[in-house]
Amino acid sequence: AQSVTQLDSHVSVSEGTPVLLRCNYSSSYSPSLFWYVQHPNKGLQLLLKYTSAATLVKGINGFEAEFKKSETSFHLTKPSAHMSDAAEYFCVVRSNTGNQFYFGTGTSLTVIP
Amino acid sequence: SQTIHQWPATLVQPVGSPLSLECTVEGTSNPNLYWYRQAAGRGLQLLFYSVGIGQISSEVPQNLSASRPQDRQFILSSKKLLLSDSGFYLCAWARPPTSGSSYEQYFGPGTRLTVT
């Protein structure tokens, strides 16, 4: 079975400091992993995806994530937080059949001015 | 390019009333379609998904139902709403795994449902 665990429900950073949102996955095969962002009362927007290519994945808005098989992790990072980054972030793994997606419980990012 | 529409954007309904939420996708064919519910401050709960017309998989037994009358149309319904049905409903689509391409999900703007 596939699953993801987001290790922090809330993360607070100061504007201009690095962001780290942690995600561990469980999968019996080579997984496809995604990070999404959700602003209040909006749909989810894809930030980046890992699909067995380069282990360091670059996404939109300066975010990137590194797939580490030995650690079963797919942490999301950004060198410098902006106020506009304040949102909910979801780590997602796709099922081995490809028809289902399993979501983490989300991490709420607060950016302090 | 592909787009996904949901309507209405917001809805306030009394307990016991019926519900119909609609989702349509443009610019792709034979997509997988999904309905999720998000309670306030919570994560996403998969309600239904569909891999083709008339093919619906239910993930959570409840008073909701889904239908896919056309390839790119996905409808969420209820005959009698409960207070617990309040939440943010999101529709999503993804290319099927047989398409040979990467298939992340793409989400609609959501419907905010308040049951009073």
PDB file of C-alpha atoms in Angstrom:
ATOM      1  CA  ALA A   1       0.000   0.000   0.000  1.00  0.00           C
ATOM      2  CA  GLN A   2       1.077   3.546  -0.608  1.00  0.00           C
ATOM      3  CA  SER A   3       0.934   6.412   1.833  1.00  0.00           C
ATOM      4  CA  VAL A   4       2.595   9.684   2.711  1.00  0.00           C
ATOM      5  CA  THR A   5       3.244  11.246   6.082  1.00  0.00           C
ATOM      6  CA  GLN A   6       3.698  14.968   6.458  1.00  0.00           C
ATOM      7  CA  LEU A   7       5.734  15.349   9.583  1.00  0.00           C
ATOM      8  CA  ASP A   8       4.645  18.866  10.539  1.00  0.00           C
ATOM      9  CA  SER A   9       1.084  20.115  10.629  1.00  0.00           C
ATOM     10  CA  HIS A  10       2.247  23.720  11.015  1.00  0.00           C
ATOM     11  CA  VAL A  11       5.470  25.470  10.015  1.00  0.00           C
ATOM     12  CA  SER A  12       6.228  29.100  10.719  1.00  0.00           C
ATOM     13  CA  VAL A  13       9.125  30.976   9.120  1.00  0.00           C
ATOM     14  CA  SER A  14      10.209  34.563   8.802  1.00  0.00           C
ATOM     15  CA  GLU A  15      10.081  36.246   5.426  1.00  0.00           C
ATOM     16  CA  GLY A  16      13.374  35.768   3.595  1.00  0.00           C
ATOM     17  CA  THR A  17      14.390  32.640   5.537  1.00  0.00           C
ATOM     18  CA  PRO A  18      14.455  29.086   4.143  1.00  0.00           C
ATOM     19  CA  VAL A  19      11.410  26.857   4.051  1.00  0.00           C
ATOM     20  CA  LEU A  20      11.481  23.126   4.760  1.00  0.00           C
ATOM     21  CA  LEU A  21       8.292  21.046   4.612  1.00  0.00           C
ATOM     22  CA  ARG A  22       8.855  17.383   5.340  1.00  0.00           C
ATOM     23  CA  CYS A  23       7.235  14.384   3.690  1.00  0.00           C
ATOM     24  CA  ASN A  24       7.973  10.690   4.060  1.00  0.00           C
ATOM     25  CA  TYR A  25       6.432   8.132   1.766  1.00  0.00           C
ATOM     26  CA  SER A  26       5.688   4.457   1.885  1.00  0.00           C
ATOM     27  CA  SER A  27       5.569   2.507  -1.345  1.00  0.00           C
ATOM     28  CA  SER A  28       6.395  -0.990  -2.491  1.00  0.00           C
ATOM     29  CA  TYR A  29       7.473   0.222  -5.900  1.00  0.00           C
ATOM     30  CA  SER A  30       9.147   3.249  -7.442  1.00  0.00           C
ATOM     31  CA  PRO A  31       6.675   5.982  -6.577  1.00  0.00           C
ATOM     32  CA  SER A  32       5.392   9.060  -8.317  1.00  0.00           C
ATOM     33  CA  LEU A  33       5.309  11.912  -5.834  1.00  0.00           C
ATOM     34  CA  PHE A  34       3.819  15.384  -5.957  1.00  0.00           C
ATOM     35  CA  TRP A  35       3.622  18.551  -3.927  1.00  0.00           C
ATOM     36  CA  TYR A  36       0.555  20.783  -4.168  1.00  0.00           C
ATOM     37  CA  VAL A  37      -0.206  24.174  -2.669  1.00  0.00           C
ATOM     38  CA  GLN A  38      -3.631  25.408  -1.643  1.00  0.00           C
ATOM     39  CA  HIS A  39      -4.435  29.004  -0.814  1.00  0.00           C
ATOM     40  CA  PRO A  40      -7.582  29.677   1.240  1.00  0.00           C
ATOM     41  CA  ASN A  41     -10.796  28.773  -0.538  1.00  0.00           C
ATOM     42  CA  LYS A  42      -8.940  27.814  -3.682  1.00  0.00           C
ATOM     43  CA  GLY A  43      -8.265  24.613  -5.557  1.00  0.00           C
ATOM     44  CA  LEU A  44      -4.928  22.813  -5.356  1.00  0.00           C
ATOM     45  CA  GLN A  45      -2.084  23.878  -7.614  1.00  0.00           C
ATOM     46  CA  LEU A  46       0.731  21.555  -8.604  1.00  0.00           C
ATOM     47  CA  LEU A  47       4.124  22.784  -7.372  1.00  0.00           C
ATOM     48  CA  LEU A  48       6.287  19.949  -8.646  1.00  0.00           C
ATOM     49  CA  LYS A  49       6.393  16.233  -9.379  1.00  0.00           C
ATOM     50  CA  TYR A  50       8.831  13.353  -9.223  1.00  0.00           C
ATOM     51  CA  THR A  51       8.364  10.538 -11.728  1.00  0.00           C
ATOM     52  CA  SER A  52      11.603   8.492 -11.658  1.00  0.00           C
ATOM     53  CA  ALA A  53      13.727  11.025 -13.505  1.00  0.00           C
ATOM     54  CA  ALA A  54      16.108  13.441 -11.755  1.00  0.00           C
ATOM     55  CA  THR A  55      15.998  13.108  -7.974  1.00  0.00           C
ATOM     56  CA  LEU A  56      16.161  16.880  -7.492  1.00  0.00           C
ATOM     57  CA  VAL A  57      12.982  18.344  -8.856  1.00  0.00           C
ATOM     58  CA  LYS A  58      12.456  22.033  -9.470  1.00  0.00           C
ATOM     59  CA  GLY A  59       8.994  23.475  -9.402  1.00  0.00           C
ATOM     60  CA  ILE A  60       7.192  26.738  -9.664  1.00  0.00           C
ATOM     61  CA  ASN A  61       7.707  29.803  -7.443  1.00  0.00           C
ATOM     62  CA  GLY A  62      11.251  28.789  -6.481  1.00  0.00           C
ATOM     63  CA  PHE A  63      10.297  25.538  -4.755  1.00  0.00           C
ATOM     64  CA  GLU A  64      12.216  22.327  -5.151  1.00  0.00           C
ATOM     65  CA  ALA A  65      12.169  18.839  -3.670  1.00  0.00           C
ATOM     66  CA  GLU A  66      14.653  16.020  -3.449  1.00  0.00           C
ATOM     67  CA  PHE A  67      13.673  12.371  -3.746  1.00  0.00           C
ATOM     68  CA  LYS A  68      15.744  10.271  -1.346  1.00  0.00           C
ATOM     69  CA  LYS A  69      15.014   6.593  -1.703  1.00  0.00           C
ATOM     70  CA  SER A  70      17.263   5.569   1.188  1.00  0.00           C
ATOM     71  CA  GLU A  71      15.332   7.852   3.514  1.00  0.00           C
ATOM     72  CA  THR A  72      11.930   7.410   1.814  1.00  0.00           C
ATOM     73  CA  SER A  73      11.615  11.183   1.862  1.00  0.00           C
ATOM     74  CA  PHE A  74      10.479  13.892  -0.511  1.00  0.00           C
ATOM     75  CA  HIS A  75      10.967  17.141   1.395  1.00  0.00           C
ATOM     76  CA  LEU A  76       9.933  20.474  -0.107  1.00  0.00           C
ATOM     77  CA  THR A  77      12.309  23.416   0.191  1.00  0.00           C
ATOM     78  CA  LYS A  78      12.617  27.044  -0.817  1.00  0.00           C
ATOM     79  CA  PRO A  79      15.664  29.210  -0.137  1.00  0.00           C
ATOM     80  CA  SER A  80      13.760  32.349   0.790  1.00  0.00           C
ATOM     81  CA  ALA A  81      10.152  32.571   1.910  1.00  0.00           C
ATOM     82  CA  HIS A  82       7.788  35.204   0.554  1.00  0.00           C
ATOM     83  CA  MET A  83       4.605  36.391   2.187  1.00  0.00           C
ATOM     84  CA  SER A  84       2.697  34.924  -0.752  1.00  0.00           C
ATOM     85  CA  ASP A  85       3.961  31.436   0.170  1.00  0.00           C
ATOM     86  CA  ALA A  86       1.646  31.322   3.188  1.00  0.00           C
ATOM     87  CA  ALA A  87      -0.731  28.479   2.350  1.00  0.00           C
ATOM     88  CA  GLU A  88      -1.486  24.799   2.916  1.00  0.00           C
ATOM     89  CA  TYR A  89       0.876  22.295   1.301  1.00  0.00           C
ATOM     90  CA  PHE A  90       0.079  18.690   0.462  1.00  0.00           C
ATOM     91  CA  CYS A  91       2.419  15.825  -0.333  1.00  0.00           C
ATOM     92  CA  VAL A  92       0.852  13.170  -2.576  1.00  0.00           C
ATOM     93  CA  VAL A  93       1.814   9.699  -3.817  1.00  0.00           C
ATOM     94  CA  ARG A  94       0.144   7.961  -6.726  1.00  0.00           C
ATOM     95  CA  SER A  95      -1.089   4.399  -6.385  1.00  0.00           C
ATOM     96  CA  ASN A  96       0.658   1.590  -8.243  1.00  0.00           C
ATOM     97  CA  THR A  97      -2.405   1.194 -10.465  1.00  0.00           C
ATOM     98  CA  GLY A  98      -2.164   4.877 -11.299  1.00  0.00           C
ATOM     99  CA  ASN A  99      -5.838   5.539 -10.694  1.00  0.00           C
ATOM    100  CA  GLN A 100      -5.676   6.799  -7.131  1.00  0.00           C
ATOM    101  CA  PHE A 101      -3.700   9.435  -5.304  1.00  0.00           C
ATOM    102  CA  TYR A 102      -2.953   9.381  -1.579  1.00  0.00           C
ATOM    103  CA  PHE A 103      -2.701  12.711   0.195  1.00  0.00           C
ATOM    104  CA  GLY A 104      -0.838  13.679   3.317  1.00  0.00           C
ATOM    105  CA  THR A 105      -2.718  15.557   6.002  1.00  0.00           C
ATOM    106  CA  GLY A 106      -1.196  18.843   4.941  1.00  0.00           C
ATOM    107  CA  THR A 107       1.243  21.386   6.362  1.00  0.00           C
ATOM    108  CA  SER A 108       0.113  24.904   7.029  1.00  0.00           C
ATOM    109  CA  LEU A 109       2.896  27.385   6.277  1.00  0.00           C
ATOM    110  CA  THR A 110       2.867  30.759   8.006  1.00  0.00           C
ATOM    111  CA  VAL A 111       5.278  33.469   6.866  1.00  0.00           C
ATOM    112  CA  ILE A 112       6.044  36.149   9.431  1.00  0.00           C
ATOM    113  CA  PRO A 113       6.869  39.598   8.079  1.00  0.00           C
TER     114      PRO A 113
ATOM    115  CA  SER B   1      -4.773  23.493 -22.963  1.00  0.00           C
ATOM    116  CA  GLN B   2      -6.927  21.723 -20.442  1.00  0.00           C
ATOM    117  CA  THR B   3      -9.297  23.438 -18.065  1.00  0.00           C
ATOM    118  CA  ILE B   4     -11.612  22.197 -15.362  1.00  0.00           C
ATOM    119  CA  HIS B   5     -14.794  23.909 -14.276  1.00  0.00           C
ATOM    120  CA  GLN B   6     -16.874  23.499 -11.158  1.00  0.00           C
ATOM    121  CA  TRP B   7     -20.131  25.107 -10.253  1.00  0.00           C
ATOM    122  CA  PRO B   8     -21.555  26.587  -8.271  1.00  0.00           C
ATOM    123  CA  ALA B   9     -18.701  28.283  -6.444  1.00  0.00           C
ATOM    124  CA  THR B  10     -20.681  28.581  -3.237  1.00  0.00           C
ATOM    125  CA  LEU B  11     -23.892  26.991  -2.064  1.00  0.00           C
ATOM    126  CA  VAL B  12     -26.000  27.243   1.078  1.00  0.00           C
ATOM    127  CA  GLN B  13     -28.580  24.491   1.454  1.00  0.00           C
ATOM    128  CA  PRO B  14     -30.909  23.434   4.273  1.00  0.00           C
ATOM    129  CA  VAL B  15     -30.672  20.028   5.884  1.00  0.00           C
ATOM    130  CA  GLY B  16     -32.684  17.470   3.953  1.00  0.00           C
ATOM    131  CA  SER B  17     -32.507  19.271   0.625  1.00  0.00           C
ATOM    132  CA  PRO B  18     -31.005  17.689  -2.503  1.00  0.00           C
ATOM    133  CA  LEU B  19     -27.593  18.485  -3.920  1.00  0.00           C
ATOM    134  CA  SER B  20     -26.081  18.543  -7.355  1.00  0.00           C
ATOM    135  CA  LEU B  21     -22.536  19.713  -8.029  1.00  0.00           C
ATOM    136  CA  GLU B  22     -21.143  19.630 -11.529  1.00  0.00           C
ATOM    137  CA  CYS B  23     -17.621  19.325 -12.859  1.00  0.00           C
ATOM    138  CA  THR B  24     -16.563  19.479 -16.489  1.00  0.00           C
ATOM    139  CA  VAL B  25     -13.169  19.144 -18.121  1.00  0.00           C
ATOM    140  CA  GLU B  26     -12.116  20.651 -21.422  1.00  0.00           C
ATOM    141  CA  GLY B  27      -9.180  19.920 -23.693  1.00  0.00           C
ATOM    142  CA  THR B  28      -8.646  16.238 -22.952  1.00  0.00           C
ATOM    143  CA  SER B  29     -10.428  12.971 -23.523  1.00  0.00           C
ATOM    144  CA  ASN B  30     -11.007   9.895 -21.377  1.00  0.00           C
ATOM    145  CA  PRO B  31      -9.710  11.494 -18.184  1.00  0.00           C
ATOM    146  CA  ASN B  32      -9.865   9.915 -14.768  1.00  0.00           C
ATOM    147  CA  LEU B  33     -12.174  12.073 -12.660  1.00  0.00           C
ATOM    148  CA  TYR B  34     -12.256  12.549  -8.888  1.00  0.00           C
ATOM    149  CA  TRP B  35     -14.427  14.124  -6.195  1.00  0.00           C
ATOM    150  CA  TYR B  36     -12.819  15.135  -2.894  1.00  0.00           C
ATOM    151  CA  ARG B  37     -14.228  16.760   0.216  1.00  0.00           C
ATOM    152  CA  GLN B  38     -12.232  18.969   2.529  1.00  0.00           C
ATOM    153  CA  ALA B  39     -13.675  19.757   5.935  1.00  0.00           C
ATOM    154  CA  ALA B  40     -12.621  22.997   7.609  1.00  0.00           C
ATOM    155  CA  GLY B  41      -8.945  22.867   8.495  1.00  0.00           C
ATOM    156  CA  ARG B  42      -8.625  19.271   7.367  1.00  0.00           C
ATOM    157  CA  GLY B  43      -7.015  17.318   4.588  1.00  0.00           C
ATOM    158  CA  LEU B  44      -8.627  15.912   1.477  1.00  0.00           C
ATOM    159  CA  GLN B  45     -10.989  12.955   1.616  1.00  0.00           C
ATOM    160  CA  LEU B  46     -11.507  11.041  -1.626  1.00  0.00           C
ATOM    161  CA  LEU B  47     -15.222  10.478  -2.179  1.00  0.00           C
ATOM    162  CA  PHE B  48     -15.468   9.004  -5.683  1.00  0.00           C
ATOM    163  CA  TYR B  49     -13.356   8.422  -8.726  1.00  0.00           C
ATOM    164  CA  SER B  50     -14.173   7.357 -12.257  1.00  0.00           C
ATOM    165  CA  VAL B  51     -12.057   5.806 -14.994  1.00  0.00           C
ATOM    166  CA  GLY B  52     -14.768   6.005 -17.648  1.00  0.00           C
ATOM    167  CA  ILE B  53     -18.382   6.786 -18.469  1.00  0.00           C
ATOM    168  CA  GLY B  54     -20.684   5.049 -16.016  1.00  0.00           C
ATOM    169  CA  GLN B  55     -17.750   3.663 -14.007  1.00  0.00           C
ATOM    170  CA  ILE B  56     -17.782   4.999 -10.463  1.00  0.00           C
ATOM    171  CA  SER B  57     -15.729   3.839  -7.506  1.00  0.00           C
ATOM    172  CA  SER B  58     -16.945   4.879  -4.077  1.00  0.00           C
ATOM    173  CA  GLU B  59     -14.387   5.309  -1.350  1.00  0.00           C
ATOM    174  CA  VAL B  60     -16.564   6.307   1.586  1.00  0.00           C
ATOM    175  CA  PRO B  61     -20.098   4.983   2.233  1.00  0.00           C
ATOM    176  CA  GLN B  62     -22.380   7.942   2.806  1.00  0.00           C
ATOM    177  CA  ASN B  63     -25.444   9.692   1.509  1.00  0.00           C
ATOM    178  CA  LEU B  64     -23.601  11.049  -1.509  1.00  0.00           C
ATOM    179  CA  SER B  65     -23.496   9.569  -4.992  1.00  0.00           C
ATOM    180  CA  ALA B  66     -21.652  10.359  -8.200  1.00  0.00           C
ATOM    181  CA  SER B  67     -22.402   9.920 -11.860  1.00  0.00           C
ATOM    182  CA  ARG B  68     -20.475  10.318 -15.087  1.00  0.00           C
ATOM    183  CA  PRO B  69     -23.016  10.742 -17.869  1.00  0.00           C
ATOM    184  CA  GLN B  70     -20.451  11.993 -20.382  1.00  0.00           C
ATOM    185  CA  ASP B  71     -16.719  11.505 -20.832  1.00  0.00           C
ATOM    186  CA  ARG B  72     -15.770  14.866 -19.364  1.00  0.00           C
ATOM    187  CA  GLN B  73     -18.636  15.453 -16.949  1.00  0.00           C
ATOM    188  CA  PHE B  74     -18.716  14.354 -13.332  1.00  0.00           C
ATOM    189  CA  ILE B  75     -21.665  15.044 -11.038  1.00  0.00           C
ATOM    190  CA  LEU B  76     -21.884  14.754  -7.261  1.00  0.00           C
ATOM    191  CA  SER B  77     -25.359  14.353  -5.816  1.00  0.00           C
ATOM    192  CA  SER B  78     -27.302  13.803  -2.662  1.00  0.00           C
ATOM    193  CA  LYS B  79     -30.994  13.203  -2.118  1.00  0.00           C
ATOM    194  CA  LYS B  80     -30.972  14.611   1.422  1.00  0.00           C
ATOM    195  CA  LEU B  81     -28.157  16.704   2.793  1.00  0.00           C
ATOM    196  CA  LEU B  82     -26.843  16.308   6.329  1.00  0.00           C
ATOM    197  CA  LEU B  83     -25.116  18.952   8.420  1.00  0.00           C
ATOM    198  CA  SER B  84     -21.950  16.858   8.176  1.00  0.00           C
ATOM    199  CA  ASP B  85     -21.956  17.284   4.396  1.00  0.00           C
ATOM    200  CA  SER B  86     -20.735  20.858   4.790  1.00  0.00           C
ATOM    201  CA  GLY B  87     -17.279  21.408   3.367  1.00  0.00           C
ATOM    202  CA  PHE B  88     -15.207  22.351   0.379  1.00  0.00           C
ATOM    203  CA  TYR B  89     -15.743  20.030  -2.574  1.00  0.00           C
ATOM    204  CA  LEU B  90     -13.015  19.667  -5.135  1.00  0.00           C
ATOM    205  CA  CYS B  91     -13.134  18.003  -8.513  1.00  0.00           C
ATOM    206  CA  ALA B  92      -9.941  16.825 -10.177  1.00  0.00           C
ATOM    207  CA  TRP B  93      -8.858  15.068 -13.334  1.00  0.00           C
ATOM    208  CA  ALA B  94      -5.807  13.081 -14.355  1.00  0.00           C
ATOM    209  CA  ARG B  95      -4.678  11.334 -17.500  1.00  0.00           C
ATOM    210  CA  PRO B  96      -5.199   7.580 -17.217  1.00  0.00           C
ATOM    211  CA  PRO B  97      -2.090   5.478 -16.487  1.00  0.00           C
ATOM    212  CA  THR B  98      -2.344   3.843 -19.910  1.00  0.00           C
ATOM    213  CA  SER B  99      -1.737   7.195 -21.594  1.00  0.00           C
ATOM    214  CA  GLY B 100       1.985   6.776 -21.268  1.00  0.00           C
ATOM    215  CA  SER B 101       2.506  10.278 -19.950  1.00  0.00           C
ATOM    216  CA  SER B 102       2.947  11.635 -16.502  1.00  0.00           C
ATOM    217  CA  TYR B 103      -0.368  12.019 -14.826  1.00  0.00           C
ATOM    218  CA  GLU B 104      -0.571  14.385 -11.977  1.00  0.00           C
ATOM    219  CA  GLN B 105      -3.971  15.599 -10.916  1.00  0.00           C
ATOM    220  CA  TYR B 106      -5.396  18.937 -11.899  1.00  0.00           C
ATOM    221  CA  PHE B 107      -7.934  20.514  -9.599  1.00  0.00           C
ATOM    222  CA  GLY B 108     -10.941  22.698 -10.124  1.00  0.00           C
ATOM    223  CA  PRO B 109     -11.609  25.875  -8.116  1.00  0.00           C
ATOM    224  CA  GLY B 110     -13.892  24.080  -5.666  1.00  0.00           C
ATOM    225  CA  THR B 111     -17.420  24.515  -4.309  1.00  0.00           C
ATOM    226  CA  ARG B 112     -18.006  25.753  -0.770  1.00  0.00           C
ATOM    227  CA  LEU B 113     -21.108  23.974   0.565  1.00  0.00           C
ATOM    228  CA  THR B 114     -22.747  25.062   3.783  1.00  0.00           C
ATOM    229  CA  VAL B 115     -25.613  22.970   5.077  1.00  0.00           C
ATOM    230  CA  THR B 116     -27.798  24.876   7.537  1.00  0.00           C
TER     231      THR B 116
END
